C-alpha positions as MATLAB code, in Angstrom:
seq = 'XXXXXXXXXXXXXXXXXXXXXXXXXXXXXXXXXXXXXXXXXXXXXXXXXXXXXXXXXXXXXXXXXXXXXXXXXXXXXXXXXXXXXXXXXXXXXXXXXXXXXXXXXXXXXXXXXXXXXXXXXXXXXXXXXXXXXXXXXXXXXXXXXXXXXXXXXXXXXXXXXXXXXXXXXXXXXXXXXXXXXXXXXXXXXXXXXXXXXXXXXXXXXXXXXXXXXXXXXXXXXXXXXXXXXXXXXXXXXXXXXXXXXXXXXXXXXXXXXXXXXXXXXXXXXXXXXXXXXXXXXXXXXXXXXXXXXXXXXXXXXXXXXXXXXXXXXXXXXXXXXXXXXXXXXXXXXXXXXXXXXXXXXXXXXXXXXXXXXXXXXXXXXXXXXXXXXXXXXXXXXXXXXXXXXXXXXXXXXX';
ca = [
     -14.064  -37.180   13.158;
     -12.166  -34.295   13.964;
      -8.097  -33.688   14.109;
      -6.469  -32.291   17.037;
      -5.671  -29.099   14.814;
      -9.747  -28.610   14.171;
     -10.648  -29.046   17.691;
      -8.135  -26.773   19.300;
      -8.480  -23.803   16.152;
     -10.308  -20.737   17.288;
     -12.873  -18.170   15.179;
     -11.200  -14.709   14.460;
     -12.445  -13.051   17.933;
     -12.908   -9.900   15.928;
     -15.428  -11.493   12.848;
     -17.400  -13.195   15.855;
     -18.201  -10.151   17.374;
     -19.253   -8.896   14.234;
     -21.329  -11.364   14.042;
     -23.129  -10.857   16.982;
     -23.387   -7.275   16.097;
     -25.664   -8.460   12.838;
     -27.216  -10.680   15.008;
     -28.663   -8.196   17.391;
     -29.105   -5.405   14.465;
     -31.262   -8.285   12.867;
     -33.308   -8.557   15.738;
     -34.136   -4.496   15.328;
     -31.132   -2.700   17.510;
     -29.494   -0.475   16.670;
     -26.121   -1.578   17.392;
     -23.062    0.556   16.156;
     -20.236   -1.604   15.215;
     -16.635    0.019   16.540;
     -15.147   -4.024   15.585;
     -14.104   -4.309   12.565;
     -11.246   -2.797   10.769;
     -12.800   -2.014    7.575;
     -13.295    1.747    5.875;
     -16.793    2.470    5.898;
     -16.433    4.890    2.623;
     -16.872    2.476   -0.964;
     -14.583    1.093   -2.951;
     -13.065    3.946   -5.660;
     -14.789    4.253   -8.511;
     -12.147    3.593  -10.939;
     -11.485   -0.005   -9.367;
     -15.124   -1.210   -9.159;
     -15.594    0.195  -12.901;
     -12.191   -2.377  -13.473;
     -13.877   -4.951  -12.129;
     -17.275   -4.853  -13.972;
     -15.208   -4.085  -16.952;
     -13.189   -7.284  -16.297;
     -16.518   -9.197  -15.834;
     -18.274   -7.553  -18.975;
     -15.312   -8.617  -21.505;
     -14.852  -12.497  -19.940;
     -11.652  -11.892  -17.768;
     -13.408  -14.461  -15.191;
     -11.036  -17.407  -15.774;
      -7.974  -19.227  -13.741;
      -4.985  -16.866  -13.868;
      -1.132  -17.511  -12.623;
      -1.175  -18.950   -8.993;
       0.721  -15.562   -7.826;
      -1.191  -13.029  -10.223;
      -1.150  -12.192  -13.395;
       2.229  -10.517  -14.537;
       0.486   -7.356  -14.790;
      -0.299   -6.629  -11.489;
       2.512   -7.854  -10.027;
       4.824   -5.715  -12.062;
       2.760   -2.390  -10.955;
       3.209   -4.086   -7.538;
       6.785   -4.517   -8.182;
       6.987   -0.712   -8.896;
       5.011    0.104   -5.952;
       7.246   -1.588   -3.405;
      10.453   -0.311   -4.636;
       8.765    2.973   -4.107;
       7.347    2.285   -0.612;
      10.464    0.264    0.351;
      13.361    1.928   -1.691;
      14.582   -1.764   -2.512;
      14.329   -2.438   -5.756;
      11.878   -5.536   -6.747;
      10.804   -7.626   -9.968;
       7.828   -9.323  -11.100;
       9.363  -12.660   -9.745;
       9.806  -11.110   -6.334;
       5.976  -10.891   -5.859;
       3.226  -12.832   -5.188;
      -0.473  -11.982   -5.139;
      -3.660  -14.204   -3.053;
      -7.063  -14.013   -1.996;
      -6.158  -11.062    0.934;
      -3.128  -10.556    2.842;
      -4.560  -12.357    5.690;
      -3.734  -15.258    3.592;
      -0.732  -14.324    2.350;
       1.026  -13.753    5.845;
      -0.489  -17.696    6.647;
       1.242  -19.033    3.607;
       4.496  -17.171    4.264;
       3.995  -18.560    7.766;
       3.362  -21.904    6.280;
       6.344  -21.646    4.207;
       9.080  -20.702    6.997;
       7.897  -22.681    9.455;
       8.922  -26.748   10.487;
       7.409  -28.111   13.275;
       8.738  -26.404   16.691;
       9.963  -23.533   14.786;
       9.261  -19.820   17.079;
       7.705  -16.855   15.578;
       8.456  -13.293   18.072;
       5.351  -11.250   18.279;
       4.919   -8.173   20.343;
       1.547   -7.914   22.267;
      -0.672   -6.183   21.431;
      -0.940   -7.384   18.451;
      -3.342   -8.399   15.278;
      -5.768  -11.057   16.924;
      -5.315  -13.662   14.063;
      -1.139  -13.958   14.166;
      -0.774  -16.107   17.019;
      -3.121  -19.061   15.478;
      -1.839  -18.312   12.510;
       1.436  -19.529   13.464;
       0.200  -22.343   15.461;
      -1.449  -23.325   12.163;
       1.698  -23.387   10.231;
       3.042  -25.620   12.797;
       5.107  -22.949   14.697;
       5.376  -21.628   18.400;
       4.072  -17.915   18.577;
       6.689  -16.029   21.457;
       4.697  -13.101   22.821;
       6.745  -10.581   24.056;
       4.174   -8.365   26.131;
       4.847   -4.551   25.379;
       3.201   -1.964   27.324;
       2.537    2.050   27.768;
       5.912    2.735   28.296;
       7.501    1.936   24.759;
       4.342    2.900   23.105;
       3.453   -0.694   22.800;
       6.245   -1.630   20.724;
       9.278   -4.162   21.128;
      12.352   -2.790   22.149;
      15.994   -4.272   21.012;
      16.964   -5.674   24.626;
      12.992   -7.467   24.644;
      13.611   -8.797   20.865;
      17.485   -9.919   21.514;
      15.641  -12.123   24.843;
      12.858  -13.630   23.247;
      15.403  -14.833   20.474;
      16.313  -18.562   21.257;
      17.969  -21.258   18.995;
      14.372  -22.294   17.496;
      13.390  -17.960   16.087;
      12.546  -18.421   12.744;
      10.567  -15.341   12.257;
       9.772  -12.229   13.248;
       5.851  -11.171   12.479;
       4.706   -7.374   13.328;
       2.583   -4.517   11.592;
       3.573   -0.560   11.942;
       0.982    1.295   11.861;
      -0.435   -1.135   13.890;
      -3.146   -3.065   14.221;
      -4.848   -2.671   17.329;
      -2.916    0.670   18.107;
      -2.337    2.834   15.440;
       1.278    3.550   16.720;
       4.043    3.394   14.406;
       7.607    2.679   14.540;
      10.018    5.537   13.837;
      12.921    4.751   11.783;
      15.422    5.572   14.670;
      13.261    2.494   16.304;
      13.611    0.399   13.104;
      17.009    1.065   13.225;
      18.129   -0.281   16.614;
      15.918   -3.171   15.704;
      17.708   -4.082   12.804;
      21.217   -4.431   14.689;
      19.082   -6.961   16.068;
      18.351   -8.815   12.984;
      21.909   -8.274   11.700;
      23.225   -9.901   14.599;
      21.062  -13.239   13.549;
      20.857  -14.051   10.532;
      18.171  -17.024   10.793;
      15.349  -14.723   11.235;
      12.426  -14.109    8.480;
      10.840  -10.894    9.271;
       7.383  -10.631    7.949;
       6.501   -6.653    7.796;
       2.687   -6.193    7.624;
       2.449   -2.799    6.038;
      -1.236   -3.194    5.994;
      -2.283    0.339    6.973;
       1.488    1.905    5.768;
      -0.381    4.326    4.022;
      -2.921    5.609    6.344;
      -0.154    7.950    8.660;
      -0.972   10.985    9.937;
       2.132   12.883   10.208;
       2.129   14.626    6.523;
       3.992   11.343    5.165;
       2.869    9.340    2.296;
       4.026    6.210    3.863;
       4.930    4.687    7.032;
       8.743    4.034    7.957;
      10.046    0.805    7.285;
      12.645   -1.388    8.729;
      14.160   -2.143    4.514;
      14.338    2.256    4.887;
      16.770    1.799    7.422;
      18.759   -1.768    6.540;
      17.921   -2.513    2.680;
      20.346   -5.582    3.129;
      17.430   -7.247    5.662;
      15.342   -7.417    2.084;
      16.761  -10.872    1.497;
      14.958  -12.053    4.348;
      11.976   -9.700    4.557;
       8.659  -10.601    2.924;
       6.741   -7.054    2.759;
       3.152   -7.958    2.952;
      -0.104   -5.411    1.593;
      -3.024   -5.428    0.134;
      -6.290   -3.781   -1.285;
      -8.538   -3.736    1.987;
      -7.519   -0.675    3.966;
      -5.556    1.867    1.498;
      -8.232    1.493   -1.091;
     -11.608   -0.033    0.358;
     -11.351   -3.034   -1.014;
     -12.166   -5.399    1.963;
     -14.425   -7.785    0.513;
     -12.658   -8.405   -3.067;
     -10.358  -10.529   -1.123;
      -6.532   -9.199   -2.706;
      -3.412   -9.180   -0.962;
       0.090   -9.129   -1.891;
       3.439   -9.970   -1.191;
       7.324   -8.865   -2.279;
      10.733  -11.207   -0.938;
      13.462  -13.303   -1.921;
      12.499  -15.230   -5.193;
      12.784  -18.353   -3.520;
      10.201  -18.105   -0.643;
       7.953  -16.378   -2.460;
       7.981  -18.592   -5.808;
       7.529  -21.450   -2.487;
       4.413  -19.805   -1.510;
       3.054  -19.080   -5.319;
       3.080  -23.026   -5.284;
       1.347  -23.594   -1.796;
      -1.242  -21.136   -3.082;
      -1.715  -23.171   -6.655;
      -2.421  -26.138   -3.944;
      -4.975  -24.460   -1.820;
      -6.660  -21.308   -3.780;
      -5.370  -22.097   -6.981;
      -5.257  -18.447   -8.394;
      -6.781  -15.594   -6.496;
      -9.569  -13.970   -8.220;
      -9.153  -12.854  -11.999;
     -11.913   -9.838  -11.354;
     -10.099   -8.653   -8.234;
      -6.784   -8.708   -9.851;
      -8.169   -6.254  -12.094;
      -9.574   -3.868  -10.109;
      -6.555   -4.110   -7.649;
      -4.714   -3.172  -10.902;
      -6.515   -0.046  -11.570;
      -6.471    0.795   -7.818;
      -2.734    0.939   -7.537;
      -2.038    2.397  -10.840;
      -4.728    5.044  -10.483;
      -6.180    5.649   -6.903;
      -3.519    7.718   -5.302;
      -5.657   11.135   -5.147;
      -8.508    8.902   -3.647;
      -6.281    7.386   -0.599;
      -4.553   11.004    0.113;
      -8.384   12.279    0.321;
      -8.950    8.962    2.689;
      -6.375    9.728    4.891;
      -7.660   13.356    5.260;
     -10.897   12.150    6.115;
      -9.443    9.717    8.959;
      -6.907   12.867   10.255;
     -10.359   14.801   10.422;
     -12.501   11.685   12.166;
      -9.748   10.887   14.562;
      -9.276   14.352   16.257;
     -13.200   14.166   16.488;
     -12.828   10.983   17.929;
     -10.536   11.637   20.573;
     -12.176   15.079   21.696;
     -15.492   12.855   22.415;
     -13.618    9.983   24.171;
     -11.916   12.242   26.373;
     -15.145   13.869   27.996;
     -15.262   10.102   29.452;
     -13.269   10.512   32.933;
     -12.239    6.893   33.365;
     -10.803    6.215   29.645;
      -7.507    6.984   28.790;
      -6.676    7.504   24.951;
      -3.551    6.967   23.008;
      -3.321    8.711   20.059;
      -2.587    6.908   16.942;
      -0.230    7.672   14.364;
      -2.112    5.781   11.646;
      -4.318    3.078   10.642;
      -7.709    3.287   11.260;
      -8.273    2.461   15.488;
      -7.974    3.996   19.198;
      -6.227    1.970   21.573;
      -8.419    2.734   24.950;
      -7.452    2.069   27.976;
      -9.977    0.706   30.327;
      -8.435   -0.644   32.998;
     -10.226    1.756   35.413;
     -13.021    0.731   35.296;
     -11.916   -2.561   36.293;
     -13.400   -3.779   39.820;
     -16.525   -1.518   39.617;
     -19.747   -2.604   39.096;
     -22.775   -2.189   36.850;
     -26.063   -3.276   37.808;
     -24.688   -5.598   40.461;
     -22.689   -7.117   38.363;
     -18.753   -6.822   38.704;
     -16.305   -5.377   36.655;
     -13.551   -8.432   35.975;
     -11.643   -7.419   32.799;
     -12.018   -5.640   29.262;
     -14.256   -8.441   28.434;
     -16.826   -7.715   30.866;
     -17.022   -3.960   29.604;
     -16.998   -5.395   25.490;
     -20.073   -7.640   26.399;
     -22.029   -4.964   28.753;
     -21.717   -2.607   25.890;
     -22.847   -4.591   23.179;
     -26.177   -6.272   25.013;
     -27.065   -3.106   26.904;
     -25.806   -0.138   24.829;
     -25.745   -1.868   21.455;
     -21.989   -0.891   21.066;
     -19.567   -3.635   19.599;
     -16.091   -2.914   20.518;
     -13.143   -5.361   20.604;
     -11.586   -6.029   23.849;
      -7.642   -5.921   24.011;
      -7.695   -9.137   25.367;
      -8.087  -10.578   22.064;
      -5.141   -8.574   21.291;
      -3.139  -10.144   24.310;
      -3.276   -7.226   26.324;
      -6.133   -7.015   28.719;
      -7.408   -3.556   29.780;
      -7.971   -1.664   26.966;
     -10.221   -1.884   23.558;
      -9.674   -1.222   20.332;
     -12.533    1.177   18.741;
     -12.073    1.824   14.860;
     -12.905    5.201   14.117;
     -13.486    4.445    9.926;
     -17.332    4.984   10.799;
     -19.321    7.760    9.860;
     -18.859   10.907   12.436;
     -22.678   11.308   13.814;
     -22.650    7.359   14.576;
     -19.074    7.583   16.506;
     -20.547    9.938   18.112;
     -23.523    8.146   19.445;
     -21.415    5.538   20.210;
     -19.382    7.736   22.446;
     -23.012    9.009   23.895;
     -23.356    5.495   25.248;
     -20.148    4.587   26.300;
     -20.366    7.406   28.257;
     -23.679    6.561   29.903;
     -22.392    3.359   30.857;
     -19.142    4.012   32.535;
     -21.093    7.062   34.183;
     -23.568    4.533   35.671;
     -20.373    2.170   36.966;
     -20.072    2.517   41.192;
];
């Protein structure tokens, strides 16, 4: 009954664990989630009041396949500001959450065969996401030493005859570490020198930075001629709470992105009229919220990483945005807890959630075994009980 692509298609590694989290806090633990990247503050009040407005006065009907010309002309405005490349209505396409947007811009670039570079770590869902549009994923594995991002000489090797793309996210997602524009730079000589490359830029968490800057470098900052081959993908989930309304967006050359308006009026149809609306709102009106957001996460994270540091066998790296702590684990690895033995980050993920009722993710999901990524958009005195147990159980390792 089954294709090939349905037997060999994995679950999001990150939304299963979740799922076992609500499994066991069903049964009566008290598990504290650290898995999923979601801000655990509301959505703003002026962008739910959009949406019941919208609901309330009947605006719950099909719209445009890529959004209705009002949002995407605020959008418009909004990426020439976070980009400094100057974009139209016709240059933007909105869908049911970025997640879906970067598979239909995958879907849209790539034939059969066709290789997509990704640095590891990186987001768990990109590599099937790719292999779902028909395309070859190229991992380039990135370590401590460059911060976990790709350098020019590891790009300009993993390019072949059959690159098509280029697929990464800065802040990123599972690190929090950022790419500096003198590192956007050199990696743009890279693109100039070949041309055939799409580079997808998922600027996801571009406005949750740290350093005092309202957004996060960008590679179109450094070479604005790479925007006719750039598709700059966002959305409503991080920046402004809006996880569950499902609303993502996209800005790039007319042409691919009118392509993926029509695969999206083939598979969604429209994304939702109610959600357009109160992405609206958000974007025209919510930029005092997300400055006091990314206060809040400045404040969690240093309290984050002053608790995880009182346990001897973690190492930290300090992220420059987003919402996550990269840990490294790798320590612990070849100990043993109650008898059992140590193996991987995987071993550590699973003791934690069935004996300490802690769900973290392990980095092998992320393609780079050893560490775990923690999200620290949780409320302080549950991080902090979190870190409690984490600490009892590596303290108990021999």
């Amino acid at each position: 009954m089954l294709s090939d692509k349905a037997k060999n298609i994995k679950a999001s590694p990150t939304l299963a664990l979740v799922a076992q989290a609500k499994e066991l806090q069903a049964k009566g633990f008290d598990v504290i989630s650290l898995t999923v990247g979601e801000p655990d503050w509301p959505t703003y009040e002026i962008p739910r009041k959009a949406g019941i407005q919208a609901i309330e006065q009947g605006f719950t009907k099909y719209t445009a396949a890529s959004g209705i010309i009002e949002l995407r002309q605020a959008l418009a405005k909004k990426f020439t500001n976070e980009t400094g490349v100057e974009y139209q209505a016709n240059q933007v396409t909105v869908g049911p959450g970025a997640k879906f947007v970067i598979f239909s811009a995958l879907q849209m670039i790539c034939n059969p065969g066709d290789e997509v570079i990704l640095n590891s770590p990186y987001w768990v869902s990109y590599p099937t996401m790719i292999e779902l549009a028909d395309g070859k994923p190229v991992i380039v594995d990135c370590d401590a030493k460059s911060d976990f991002k790709i350098t020019p000489d590891q790009l300009r090797r993993a390019i072949t005859p059959k690159t098509k793309g280029f697929l990464f996210c800065s802040p990123s997602n599972p690190t929090g570490l950022m790419y500096s524009k003198s590192e956007l730079k050199e990696l743009a000589k890279v693109f100039l020198e070949n041309p055939q490359i799409v580079i997808l830029s998922d600027d996801m968490y571009n406005r949750l930075v740290f350093d005092g800057s309202k957004v996060a470098p960008h590679i179109l900052h450094v070479e604005p001629s790479l925007a006719d081959r750039t598709v700059v993908i966002n959305g409503g989930s991080k920046a402004y709470s809006m996880t569950g309304w499902r609303i993502g967006w996209a800005a790039g050359p007319k042409n691919l992105i009118q392509a993926m308006g029509d695969y999206q009026s083939q598979t969604t149809g429209c994304p939702s009229s109610i959600a357009q609306k109160a992405a609206l709102a958000a974007v025209q009106n919510c930029e005092p919220q997300v400055t006091e957001s990314v206060e809040l996460l400045k404040r969690r994270r240093t309290l984050c990483l002053d608790l995880l540091k009182e346990i001897p066998l973690l190492k930290v790296n300090p992220p420059d945005g987003a919402i996550y702590l990269w840990v490294d684990v790798s320590a612990a690895r070849g100990k043993k807890f109650q008898g059992r033995e140590i193996k991987d980050d995987r071993d550590i993920s699973d003791i934690l959630l069935n004996k300490f009722w802690v769900a973290t993710v392990p980095g092998f999901e992320s393609g780079t075994p050893g560490y775990m990524r923690l999200s620290f958009a949780v409320e302080e005195k549950r991080f902090a009980e979190a870190a409690q147990r984490m600490k009892k159980f590596f303290a108990e390792l021999v």
